[in-house]
Structure formats: C-alpha cells, structure tokens
Amino acid sequence: MKAVILVGGEGTRLRPLTCNLPKAIVPVLNRPFLEHLLRYLQQHGITDVVLAMGYQPAAIQRCMGDGARLGVRLTYSVEDSPLGTAGAVKLAAARLDDTFLVLNGDVLTQIDLTAMIKRHREAKPKLSIALTPVDNPTAFGVVETDDSGMVQRFVEKPPPEKVTTNMINAGIYIMEPDVLEMIPTATRFMFERDVFPPLLANGAPVLAYPSQAYWIDIGTPQKYLQAHDDLLRERGTAIITEGKTEIHPAARLTGTVLIGAGCQIAPGARITGPAVLGAGCKVSKDTVIEGSVLWDSVTIDDKSFIRRSIIGAGSRIAGSRLQGCVVGDNITIRKDLPPGSRAWPDGKIESGIPLK
Ligand code: GTP
C-alpha cells in the first residue's frame, strides 16, 4: 500500500523553530522527525511513500533524499501554493490507483497500522479513520461512532457542553481512490471540513479505527518536549552519547540525556534529563540544563540556566536564564528572558507566552 505524508504546513505553532526549517524535519532525538515516521511505516510494510510538500520543499528533499537509507522509496509532490490536506493529496492522485494511506506529517504514534489495514480490507468502507483519545477534545476534530464502529458524525472543536466522546481524528486515514473524485483540482480543500462530512452525508461507509496506542502530534513546543520525554523514557535512565564527546568528570548528568557527536561539557555543568543535546554543542562550567532540547551547535556560556526550553541550531545562550522558552536558530541571548518567551531569528523577543 502506498502512503501520502502531508508535510506542506507552515508549522506556525512551532515558530520560531520552523522559521527556517519545516516542521517535518525538525530534529527529534537528533534525527529529522520524518525519519521516525518513515521507520514506523516501514515496520508496517509500507515502503512506497509520497511526500506532499508546500513549505520549504527543497529543505525536506535535501534532508530525506530518495529514502533508500531508511528502506523506503520516497517521491515528492510539490504545491505551488498550499492546497490544504485534501488538495495536496489530489495533486498526487495520478500516483494513487489503489487503496492508500494518508498521514499527517507531525504525528508520532504506535497505532497498529497493520491491524488498521486488515480491518479496512475486511470491512471495505470508502474511508477508515484512526481515532485516539485525548483528555480535552475541545480543540480537536471529534469523531462520533456507533456500536458497530462506523462513523456517525464529525464535530469540529466542540464546546465543553457539547462533548460526547473524547475520541479525536488521529490524522491517519486509509482511503479508496474514488474518494479523490470529491476533491477539485488545484483548489484549497481540507479533508476534515470539505471531504469527510459530505462523504458521510452522501451515505458512504466510514469506518473508525479507535486505538489506545501511544499518539502525540509534535506541533507545539510543549508537545515537542513531551514527545522527547516519552521517547527518552523508553530508553531508561542513561547517558547516551552518539559519537565522540568530551564530558568532564566533574560535570553532573542525571536522568536520561542524549548527547550528539562532538559535544563538549565542562566541569560543574549540570544536565538533568530528559534532555537532548544536538551534535557539536558546547556547555560551559556552572550551567544548568533541565528537561530541555538543544539543537546542533548550540553554545551555553558560563552561569546559564535553561529549564524546559528548546534552543535552535547555532544559537548561543550567554549566561542567561530561560524557562519555558523557545529560541530560534543562530541567535545570541545575552539577558534573562521572561518565562515563556520566544526569541525570533530576527532578534525580536516575544515575551510571556506559556508553552502550549
Ligand atoms: P500549524 O500552522 O501550527 O497549525 O501547523 P501546520 O499547518 O503545519 O499543521 P496542521 O497540524 O495544521 O496540519 C496537519 C498536517 O497537515 C501537517 O503535517 C501539515 O504539514 C499538513 N498540512 C497542512 N496544510 C497543508 C497543505 O496545505 N499542504 C500540505 N501538503 N500539507 C499540509
């Protein structure tokens, strides 16, 4: 079965991290996020993948190549202007002549695709949608089902009093090719709004695949950090180095810490996991890093304090205090930032937005 991964969005909620890098290839555990997603597909026997791109496509193509390194065959479909989730798949329609899979490009999950495909083949609906439970469904697309597992209704972002289920659209679909006939060409069109509800209204069978398996979308700074916490927890308590690193014996590393190749960590530095340092980071003495993710080539000068923050590649924290902050790439922070600040590549500081 072929898969289309939707990677064309601008990733606005992850800005400033996505100003110069598409969300699909932000590093997660020091690997481009798509690598995790492609390995997951490969584990379920899906090796023929179309990437539906719009925002900064060349960066994705440069990073992922033809996919051979990951045991998959990648092809690319590029939109001139954003066509929305459904418009993007329509653009790739010529390559989709059989039942196919569609995935949002920001989902990290262990939903059992093999079982979902099996159920789709047995029940033969027009569309299967994976569902995942969330604590608060009011910000999501809620999907109501009947006792036999067929979808009854889509409710977009229901107010609290109208919530009837906590099962939401997990951004993973199996479709029959004739669903594509409902999508106009070269038109901005969304599955969630413009395709699925009319499909249901026309009486087409739509099957739900509810799953309790791990699922998170990495689309906000908080979720991005949470995904790291979860992935590192799987590794157990350990200091994991990815190449030659210099960790001074008087540095204190606790919890699970992933350290990229070529890092230098000075005496008196304290790093408390879950934490990730990209390749080539320099951490000076008497610094504290807690529960944070540093991309490649980040420099942390003496007496910096970094808690629950994300620091973009090539940036430098010059003795400052950061908590719940997101720092773009290639910038220097010389003063303490208010908690929840975002530092943009052009030097602008937006202060006090709690991570969400
Ligand atoms: P935000 O701006 O933060 O909402 O991020 P986003 O638009 O990148 O992601 P969102 O969660 O809204 O979209 C879900 C998935 O669909 C993501 O993987 C996006 O890359 C993808 N996507 C959204 N719009 C488009 C589009 O117009 N074209 C393509 N190819 N993919 C899209």
Short mmCIF file of C-alpha atoms and ligand atoms in Angstrom, two decimals:
data_model
loop_
_atom_site.label_atom_id
_atom_site.label_comp_id
_atom_site.label_asym_id
_atom_site.label_seq_id
_atom_site.Cartn_x
_atom_site.Cartn_y
_atom_site.Cartn_z
CA MET A 1 0.00 0.00 0.00
CA LYS A 2 1.25 3.49 -0.87
CA ALA A 3 1.24 6.29 1.69
CA VAL A 4 0.99 10.05 1.31
CA ILE A 5 2.50 12.05 4.15
CA LEU A 6 1.26 15.63 4.46
CA VAL A 7 4.23 17.84 5.16
CA GLY A 8 3.18 21.09 3.49
CA GLY A 9 2.04 23.09 6.51
CA GLU A 10 3.94 26.12 7.79
CA GLY A 11 4.07 24.83 11.35
CA THR A 12 3.13 28.24 12.74
CA ARG A 13 2.60 26.96 16.28
CA LEU A 14 6.17 25.72 16.45
CA ARG A 15 7.63 29.06 15.40
CA PRO A 16 10.30 30.37 15.71
CA LEU A 17 11.74 26.85 15.34
CA THR A 18 10.01 26.46 11.97
CA CYS A 19 11.04 29.85 10.52
CA ASN A 20 13.99 28.25 8.74
CA LEU A 21 13.10 24.57 8.90
CA PRO A 22 9.88 22.75 8.00
CA LYS A 23 8.18 21.00 10.91
CA ALA A 24 8.53 17.60 9.19
CA ILE A 25 12.31 17.67 9.62
CA VAL A 26 12.76 19.37 13.00
CA PRO A 27 15.12 17.17 14.99
CA VAL A 28 13.53 14.68 17.37
CA LEU A 29 16.14 12.75 19.32
CA ASN A 30 18.70 14.31 16.96
CA ARG A 31 17.04 12.83 13.87
CA PRO A 32 14.75 14.59 11.36
CA PHE A 33 11.22 13.91 12.56
CA LEU A 34 10.27 12.28 9.24
CA GLU A 35 12.83 9.58 9.90
CA HIS A 36 10.77 8.40 12.89
CA LEU A 37 7.60 8.45 10.80
CA LEU A 38 9.16 6.56 7.87
CA ARG A 39 10.61 3.89 10.18
CA TYR A 40 7.13 3.44 11.64
CA LEU A 41 5.63 2.99 8.16
CA GLN A 42 8.42 0.63 7.19
CA GLN A 43 7.72 -1.51 10.26
CA HIS A 44 4.18 -1.93 8.93
CA GLY A 45 5.37 -2.92 5.47
CA ILE A 46 4.73 0.46 3.82
CA THR A 47 7.74 1.41 1.76
CA ASP A 48 6.29 3.47 -1.11
CA VAL A 49 5.76 6.99 0.17
CA VAL A 50 4.77 10.29 -1.46
CA LEU A 51 5.66 13.44 0.47
CA ALA A 52 3.07 16.16 -0.18
CA MET A 53 5.02 19.37 0.28
CA GLY A 54 4.47 23.10 0.11
CA TYR A 55 6.52 24.96 2.70
CA GLN A 56 10.30 24.88 2.11
CA PRO A 57 10.18 21.71 -0.01
CA ALA A 58 13.85 21.84 -1.05
CA ALA A 59 14.93 21.52 2.60
CA ILE A 60 12.88 18.35 3.02
CA GLN A 61 14.14 16.87 -0.25
CA ARG A 62 17.77 17.63 0.62
CA CYS A 63 17.36 16.06 4.03
CA MET A 64 15.48 12.89 3.03
CA GLY A 65 16.78 12.11 -0.48
CA ASP A 66 15.27 9.04 -2.11
CA GLY A 67 14.62 7.30 1.22
CA ALA A 68 16.88 4.31 0.44
CA ARG A 69 18.84 4.90 3.65
CA LEU A 70 15.63 4.13 5.59
CA GLY A 71 14.49 1.27 3.38
CA VAL A 72 11.68 3.22 1.71
CA ARG A 73 11.09 4.72 -1.74
CA LEU A 74 10.29 8.42 -1.49
CA THR A 75 8.74 10.54 -4.21
CA TYR A 76 7.77 14.19 -3.94
CA SER A 77 4.69 16.18 -4.85
CA VAL A 78 5.11 19.94 -4.53
CA GLU A 79 2.31 22.51 -4.30
CA ASP A 80 2.85 25.99 -5.73
CA SER A 81 0.52 27.37 -3.07
CA PRO A 82 -0.93 25.49 -0.07
CA LEU A 83 -3.78 23.25 -1.25
CA GLY A 84 -4.87 22.08 2.20
CA THR A 85 -4.77 18.46 3.35
CA ALA A 86 -7.17 17.13 0.68
CA GLY A 87 -5.99 19.39 -2.17
CA ALA A 88 -2.46 18.17 -1.53
CA VAL A 89 -3.47 14.51 -1.88
CA LYS A 90 -5.50 15.35 -5.02
CA LEU A 91 -2.34 16.78 -6.58
CA ALA A 92 -0.69 13.37 -6.11
CA ALA A 93 -3.77 11.48 -7.41
CA ALA A 94 -2.07 10.17 -10.56
CA ARG A 95 0.19 8.04 -8.33
CA LEU A 96 -2.72 6.60 -6.29
CA ASP A 97 -4.61 3.95 -8.20
CA ASP A 98 -5.34 1.57 -5.32
CA THR A 99 -6.32 1.76 -1.63
CA PHE A 100 -3.86 4.19 0.01
CA LEU A 101 -2.85 5.60 3.35
CA VAL A 102 -2.67 9.30 4.31
CA LEU A 103 -0.84 10.57 7.38
CA ASN A 104 -0.34 13.98 8.92
CA GLY A 105 3.37 14.64 8.93
CA ASP A 106 3.59 15.65 12.58
CA VAL A 107 2.24 12.52 14.29
CA LEU A 108 4.37 10.26 16.46
CA THR A 109 2.43 7.10 17.22
CA GLN A 110 2.38 3.37 17.78
CA ILE A 111 -1.11 2.86 16.37
CA ASP A 112 -1.12 -0.60 14.77
CA LEU A 113 -1.29 0.22 11.07
CA THR A 114 -1.11 -3.44 10.09
CA ALA A 115 -4.30 -4.15 12.06
CA MET A 116 -5.96 -1.00 10.75
CA ILE A 117 -5.24 -2.01 7.14
CA LYS A 118 -6.53 -5.53 7.82
CA ARG A 119 -9.78 -4.18 9.23
CA HIS A 120 -10.18 -1.82 6.27
CA ARG A 121 -9.72 -4.70 3.82
CA GLU A 122 -12.27 -6.85 5.67
CA ALA A 123 -14.97 -4.19 6.17
CA LYS A 124 -14.39 -2.44 2.79
CA PRO A 125 -15.50 1.09 3.72
CA LYS A 126 -14.68 4.08 1.49
CA LEU A 127 -12.58 5.50 4.29
CA SER A 128 -11.09 4.38 7.60
CA ILE A 129 -10.03 6.96 10.19
CA ALA A 130 -7.78 6.22 13.15
CA LEU A 131 -9.08 7.69 16.41
CA THR A 132 -7.16 8.44 19.56
CA PRO A 133 -8.42 9.54 23.00
CA VAL A 134 -7.47 12.94 24.44
CA ASP A 135 -8.22 14.46 27.85
CA ASN A 136 -9.75 17.61 26.42
CA PRO A 137 -11.23 17.20 22.93
CA THR A 138 -12.48 20.81 22.63
CA ALA A 139 -9.52 21.87 20.47
CA PHE A 140 -9.76 18.90 18.09
CA GLY A 141 -11.90 17.22 15.47
CA VAL A 142 -14.11 14.84 17.44
CA VAL A 143 -15.47 11.71 15.74
CA GLU A 144 -18.67 10.06 16.94
CA THR A 145 -19.20 6.38 16.15
CA ASP A 146 -21.99 3.80 16.55
CA ASP A 147 -21.77 0.41 18.27
CA SER A 148 -20.52 -1.27 15.12
CA GLY A 149 -17.61 1.19 14.82
CA MET A 150 -18.99 3.18 11.89
CA VAL A 151 -18.57 6.96 11.98
CA GLN A 152 -21.82 8.80 12.69
CA ARG A 153 -20.72 12.43 12.91
CA PHE A 154 -17.73 14.77 12.78
CA VAL A 155 -17.74 17.61 15.26
CA GLU A 156 -15.00 20.21 14.84
CA LYS A 157 -13.78 21.75 18.13
CA PRO A 158 -16.94 21.16 20.22
CA PRO A 159 -17.64 23.47 23.20
CA PRO A 160 -17.31 21.60 26.54
CA GLU A 161 -21.09 21.14 26.96
CA LYS A 162 -21.34 19.51 23.51
CA VAL A 163 -18.55 16.97 24.01
CA THR A 164 -19.97 13.46 23.55
CA THR A 165 -16.73 11.49 23.20
CA ASN A 166 -13.03 12.05 23.79
CA MET A 167 -12.04 10.22 20.59
CA ILE A 168 -10.46 12.51 18.03
CA ASN A 169 -9.23 12.22 14.47
CA ALA A 170 -5.64 10.98 14.77
CA GLY A 171 -4.60 12.20 11.31
CA ILE A 172 -4.21 8.71 9.82
CA TYR A 173 -6.58 7.60 7.05
CA ILE A 174 -6.99 4.68 4.67
CA MET A 175 -8.91 5.65 1.54
CA GLU A 176 -10.30 4.17 -1.61
CA PRO A 177 -9.18 6.07 -4.72
CA ASP A 178 -12.72 7.21 -5.60
CA VAL A 179 -12.70 9.49 -2.52
CA LEU A 180 -10.36 11.63 -4.63
CA GLU A 181 -13.22 12.29 -7.06
CA MET A 182 -14.80 14.52 -4.41
CA ILE A 183 -11.79 16.85 -4.39
CA PRO A 184 -11.50 19.57 -7.04
CA THR A 185 -8.09 20.01 -8.67
CA ALA A 186 -5.86 22.95 -7.79
CA THR A 187 -8.26 24.09 -5.06
CA ARG A 188 -7.57 24.56 -1.38
CA PHE A 189 -9.58 21.75 0.24
CA MET A 190 -9.45 20.17 3.69
CA PHE A 191 -10.32 16.54 4.44
CA GLU A 192 -11.67 17.33 7.88
CA ARG A 193 -14.04 20.07 6.67
CA ASP A 194 -14.63 19.69 2.95
CA VAL A 195 -14.41 15.94 2.29
CA PHE A 196 -15.27 13.73 5.27
CA PRO A 197 -18.58 15.32 6.39
CA PRO A 198 -20.02 15.39 2.81
CA LEU A 199 -18.82 11.81 2.26
CA LEU A 200 -20.77 10.74 5.32
CA ALA A 201 -23.80 12.83 4.31
CA ASN A 202 -23.79 11.03 0.94
CA GLY A 203 -24.16 7.75 2.80
CA ALA A 204 -20.65 6.40 2.18
CA PRO A 205 -19.47 3.91 4.82
CA VAL A 206 -16.76 5.47 7.00
CA LEU A 207 -15.07 3.14 9.48
CA ALA A 208 -13.39 4.24 12.71
CA TYR A 209 -10.24 2.57 13.96
CA PRO A 210 -10.13 3.58 17.64
CA SER A 211 -6.81 2.91 19.32
CA GLN A 212 -5.41 3.39 22.82
CA ALA A 213 -1.84 3.18 21.50
CA TYR A 214 0.66 5.98 22.06
CA TRP A 215 -0.13 9.07 19.95
CA ILE A 216 1.11 12.63 20.04
CA ASP A 217 1.42 15.37 17.45
CA ILE A 218 4.60 17.36 17.78
CA GLY A 219 3.00 20.57 16.53
CA THR A 220 3.51 22.81 19.57
CA PRO A 221 6.61 23.45 21.71
CA GLN A 222 5.01 21.74 24.70
CA LYS A 223 4.10 18.63 22.71
CA TYR A 224 7.51 18.63 21.07
CA LEU A 225 9.12 18.50 24.52
CA GLN A 226 6.59 15.91 25.69
CA ALA A 227 7.44 13.67 22.71
CA HIS A 228 11.09 13.84 23.75
CA ASP A 229 10.22 13.00 27.36
CA ASP A 230 8.25 9.96 26.18
CA LEU A 231 10.89 8.71 23.74
CA LEU A 232 13.70 9.16 26.25
CA ARG A 233 11.72 7.39 28.97
CA GLU A 234 11.64 4.33 26.69
CA ARG A 235 15.44 4.34 26.73
CA GLY A 236 15.56 4.08 30.57
CA THR A 237 17.87 6.14 32.76
CA ALA A 238 21.07 6.51 30.81
CA ILE A 239 23.60 8.91 29.39
CA ILE A 240 23.58 8.13 25.68
CA THR A 241 26.37 9.50 23.51
CA GLU A 242 26.16 9.39 19.73
CA GLY A 243 29.82 9.79 18.89
CA LYS A 244 32.99 11.17 20.36
CA THR A 245 32.13 13.64 23.12
CA GLU A 246 34.08 15.32 25.90
CA ILE A 247 32.19 15.10 29.16
CA HIS A 248 34.32 16.38 32.04
CA PRO A 249 34.23 14.04 35.07
CA ALA A 250 33.13 16.96 37.23
CA ALA A 251 30.05 17.60 35.07
CA ARG A 252 26.86 16.18 36.62
CA LEU A 253 24.48 14.38 34.28
CA THR A 254 21.37 12.70 35.68
CA GLY A 255 18.23 11.12 34.22
CA THR A 256 18.16 10.25 30.52
CA VAL A 257 20.38 12.53 28.46
CA LEU A 258 21.08 12.09 24.76
CA ILE A 259 24.31 13.77 23.66
CA GLY A 260 25.15 14.25 19.99
CA ALA A 261 28.61 13.74 18.49
CA GLY A 262 31.30 16.31 19.18
CA CYS A 263 29.72 17.88 22.29
CA GLN A 264 31.91 19.40 24.98
CA ILE A 265 30.61 19.56 28.53
CA ALA A 266 32.68 21.48 31.09
CA PRO A 267 33.20 20.80 34.81
CA GLY A 268 30.38 21.97 37.05
CA ALA A 269 27.79 21.79 34.26
CA ARG A 270 24.59 20.14 35.48
CA ILE A 271 22.32 18.47 32.94
CA THR A 272 19.13 16.84 34.17
CA GLY A 273 17.20 14.62 31.78
CA PRO A 274 15.06 14.10 29.95
CA ALA A 275 17.31 16.27 27.84
CA VAL A 276 18.87 16.25 24.39
CA LEU A 277 21.98 18.00 23.12
CA GLY A 278 22.46 18.08 19.35
CA ALA A 279 25.82 17.47 17.72
CA GLY A 280 28.61 19.93 18.45
CA CYS A 281 27.07 21.68 21.46
CA LYS A 282 29.37 23.40 23.95
CA VAL A 283 28.24 23.61 27.56
CA SER A 284 30.43 25.77 29.81
CA LYS A 285 31.01 25.48 33.52
CA ASP A 286 28.43 26.20 36.20
CA THR A 287 25.48 25.92 33.87
CA VAL A 288 22.16 24.19 34.45
CA ILE A 289 20.14 22.48 31.70
CA GLU A 290 16.92 20.73 32.75
CA GLY A 291 14.25 18.96 30.67
CA SER A 292 15.29 20.78 27.51
CA VAL A 293 16.20 20.13 23.89
CA LEU A 294 19.20 21.81 22.27
CA TRP A 295 19.62 21.51 18.53
CA ASP A 296 23.04 21.20 16.84
CA SER A 297 25.96 23.55 17.57
CA VAL A 298 24.37 25.38 20.50
CA THR A 299 26.71 27.18 22.87
CA ILE A 300 25.80 27.56 26.51
CA ASP A 301 28.08 30.05 28.28
CA ASP A 302 29.01 30.12 31.98
CA LYS A 303 26.21 30.50 34.52
CA SER A 304 23.34 30.00 32.05
CA PHE A 305 20.17 28.37 33.40
CA ILE A 306 17.90 26.60 30.92
CA ARG A 307 14.79 24.82 32.07
CA ARG A 308 12.06 23.27 29.89
CA SER A 309 13.22 25.15 26.80
CA ILE A 310 14.11 24.48 23.17
CA ILE A 311 17.16 26.14 21.64
CA GLY A 312 17.55 26.32 17.84
CA ALA A 313 20.70 25.32 15.97
CA GLY A 314 23.75 27.54 16.18
CA SER A 315 22.32 29.73 18.92
CA ARG A 316 24.19 30.91 21.98
CA ILE A 317 22.94 31.48 25.49
CA ALA A 318 25.36 33.97 27.03
CA GLY A 319 24.87 33.43 30.76
CA SER A 320 21.09 33.98 30.66
CA ARG A 321 18.18 32.42 32.50
CA LEU A 322 15.49 30.76 30.37
CA GLN A 323 12.42 28.87 31.49
CA GLY A 324 9.73 27.56 29.12
CA CYS A 325 11.39 29.48 26.28
CA VAL A 326 11.74 28.75 22.59
CA VAL A 327 14.81 30.22 20.93
CA GLY A 328 15.12 30.29 17.12
CA ASP A 329 18.26 29.36 15.27
CA ASN A 330 21.53 31.31 15.05
CA ILE A 331 20.80 33.97 17.65
CA THR A 332 22.53 35.05 20.83
CA ILE A 333 20.60 35.61 24.04
CA ARG A 334 22.51 37.95 26.34
CA LYS A 335 19.91 38.64 29.04
CA ASP A 336 17.42 36.69 31.13
CA LEU A 337 14.14 36.18 29.30
CA PRO A 338 10.70 36.28 30.97
CA PRO A 339 9.34 32.72 31.35
CA GLY A 340 7.55 31.54 28.21
CA SER A 341 9.43 33.83 25.82
CA ARG A 342 10.06 33.17 22.16
CA ALA A 343 13.20 34.56 20.61
CA TRP A 344 12.96 35.03 16.84
CA PRO A 345 15.80 34.75 14.33
CA ASP A 346 15.50 38.50 13.59
CA GLY A 347 16.26 39.27 17.26
CA LYS A 348 12.68 40.08 18.33
CA ILE A 349 11.69 38.74 21.76
CA GLU A 350 8.05 37.90 22.29
CA SER A 351 7.56 37.51 25.98
CA GLY A 352 5.42 35.57 28.32
CA ILE A 353 3.54 33.09 26.14
CA PRO A 354 3.13 29.97 28.29
CA LEU A 355 4.21 26.84 26.41
CA LYS A 356 1.23 25.05 24.93
P1 GTP B 1 0.22 24.99 12.30
O1 GTP B 1 0.43 26.18 11.40
O2 GTP B 1 0.99 25.10 13.57
O3 GTP B 1 -1.23 24.65 12.51
O4 GTP B 1 0.88 23.73 11.57
P2 GTP B 1 0.58 23.01 10.20
O5 GTP B 1 -0.37 23.74 9.32
O6 GTP B 1 1.91 22.67 9.63
O7 GTP B 1 -0.02 21.66 10.70
P3 GTP B 1 -1.50 21.17 10.97
O8 GTP B 1 -1.46 20.42 12.24
O9 GTP B 1 -2.45 22.30 10.87
O10 GTP B 1 -1.70 20.20 9.73
C1 GTP B 1 -1.63 18.79 9.86
C2 GTP B 1 -0.68 18.22 8.82
O11 GTP B 1 -1.10 18.59 7.51
C3 GTP B 1 0.75 18.71 8.98
O12 GTP B 1 1.62 17.62 8.82
C4 GTP B 1 0.92 19.72 7.86
O13 GTP B 1 2.24 19.74 7.33
C5 GTP B 1 -0.06 19.22 6.81
N1 GTP B 1 -0.64 20.29 6.02
C6 GTP B 1 -1.43 21.30 6.46
N2 GTP B 1 -1.79 22.08 5.43
C7 GTP B 1 -1.20 21.55 4.32
C8 GTP B 1 -1.20 21.93 2.94
O14 GTP B 1 -1.80 22.93 2.51
N3 GTP B 1 -0.49 21.13 2.09
C9 GTP B 1 0.18 20.02 2.51
N4 GTP B 1 0.88 19.31 1.62
N5 GTP B 1 0.21 19.65 3.80
C10 GTP B 1 -0.49 20.42 4.69
#
